[in-house]
Amino acid sequence: DYLAIPDEAVRVAIRQLAQGRGQPPVIAGESGAAGLAGFLVAATDAPVRQTLGLDGRSCVLLIGTEGATDVQMWESITGRRLEQPT
């Protein structure tokens, strides 16, 4: 299966990953957050959920393939400053 997702869904995923929510934040770029964005879109769309067979017993593996390669873009999406190694 494949899924087309809107750009805003990727921005939402980047912000969620950057928050950490009790865990260290994940610094992901647009491509790196696409898997989470696709999952979030699928999880909120009943027909897509059914097609993919997602339910309360599903186990989902997400692979992040990219960090914040465009620091300015990441900062504009998250509203946070990305510390650069010296």
CSV table of C-alpha atoms in Angstrom, one decimal:
chain,number,residue,atom,x,y,z
A,1,ASP,CA,0.0,0.0,0.0
A,2,TYR,CA,1.0,3.6,-0.4
A,3,LEU,CA,-0.5,6.9,0.9
A,4,ALA,CA,-0.3,10.5,-0.3
A,5,ILE,CA,-0.2,12.9,2.6
A,6,PRO,CA,-0.5,16.7,2.7
A,7,ASP,CA,2.5,18.8,3.6
A,8,GLU,CA,0.7,20.0,6.8
A,9,ALA,CA,0.6,16.5,8.1
A,10,VAL,CA,4.4,16.3,7.9
A,11,ARG,CA,4.7,19.6,9.8
A,12,VAL,CA,2.4,18.2,12.5
A,13,ALA,CA,4.5,15.1,12.7
A,14,ILE,CA,7.8,17.1,13.0
A,15,ARG,CA,6.3,19.2,15.8
A,16,GLN,CA,5.1,16.1,17.7
A,17,LEU,CA,8.5,14.4,17.4
A,18,ALA,CA,10.3,17.6,18.5
A,19,GLN,CA,8.2,17.7,21.7
A,20,GLY,CA,9.5,14.4,23.0
A,21,ARG,CA,6.5,14.0,25.4
A,22,GLY,CA,8.5,12.5,28.3
A,23,GLN,CA,11.2,11.1,26.0
A,24,PRO,CA,14.2,12.8,24.3
A,25,PRO,CA,13.0,14.8,21.3
A,26,VAL,CA,13.4,13.4,17.9
A,27,ILE,CA,14.9,15.9,15.4
A,28,ALA,CA,13.4,14.8,12.1
A,29,GLY,CA,13.3,16.4,8.8
A,30,GLU,CA,10.4,16.3,6.3
A,31,SER,CA,11.3,12.9,4.9
A,32,GLY,CA,12.2,11.5,8.3
A,33,ALA,CA,8.8,12.5,9.7
A,34,ALA,CA,6.8,11.3,6.7
A,35,GLY,CA,6.2,7.8,8.1
A,36,LEU,CA,4.6,9.2,11.3
A,37,ALA,CA,2.6,11.7,9.3
A,38,GLY,CA,1.2,8.9,7.1
A,39,PHE,CA,0.3,6.9,10.2
A,40,LEU,CA,-1.4,9.8,11.8
A,41,VAL,CA,-3.4,10.5,8.6
A,42,ALA,CA,-4.4,6.9,8.3
A,43,ALA,CA,-5.3,6.6,12.0
A,44,THR,CA,-7.8,9.4,11.7
A,45,ASP,CA,-9.4,8.2,8.4
A,46,ALA,CA,-11.8,5.3,9.0
A,47,PRO,CA,-11.8,3.9,5.4
A,48,VAL,CA,-8.0,4.1,5.2
A,49,ARG,CA,-7.7,2.5,8.6
A,50,GLN,CA,-9.9,-0.4,7.5
A,51,THR,CA,-8.1,-0.8,4.2
A,52,LEU,CA,-4.7,-1.0,6.0
A,53,GLY,CA,-6.2,-3.2,8.8
A,54,LEU,CA,-5.2,-0.9,11.6
A,55,ASP,CA,-7.0,-1.5,14.8
A,56,GLY,CA,-6.2,-1.6,18.6
A,57,ARG,CA,-4.1,-4.8,18.1
A,58,SER,CA,-1.9,-3.3,15.3
A,59,CYS,CA,1.8,-3.1,15.8
A,60,VAL,CA,3.3,-0.3,13.7
A,61,LEU,CA,7.0,0.2,13.0
A,62,LEU,CA,8.1,3.7,11.9
A,63,ILE,CA,11.5,4.3,10.4
A,64,GLY,CA,12.9,7.9,10.5
A,65,THR,CA,15.2,8.3,7.5
A,66,GLU,CA,16.4,11.9,7.9
A,67,GLY,CA,17.3,14.4,10.6
A,68,ALA,CA,16.8,18.1,10.3
A,69,THR,CA,18.9,18.7,7.1
A,70,ASP,CA,17.3,22.1,6.6
A,71,VAL,CA,17.7,23.7,10.0
A,72,GLN,CA,15.9,26.9,9.1
A,73,MET,CA,12.9,24.9,7.9
A,74,TRP,CA,12.9,22.7,11.1
A,75,GLU,CA,13.1,25.8,13.3
A,76,SER,CA,10.2,27.5,11.4
A,77,ILE,CA,8.0,24.4,11.8
A,78,THR,CA,8.7,23.7,15.4
A,79,GLY,CA,9.2,27.3,16.7
A,80,ARG,CA,12.3,26.0,18.5
A,81,ARG,CA,16.0,26.7,18.0
A,82,LEU,CA,18.1,23.7,17.0
A,83,GLU,CA,21.4,23.6,18.8
A,84,GLN,CA,24.3,23.0,16.4
A,85,PRO,CA,27.3,21.0,17.5
A,86,THR,CA,30.5,23.0,17.8
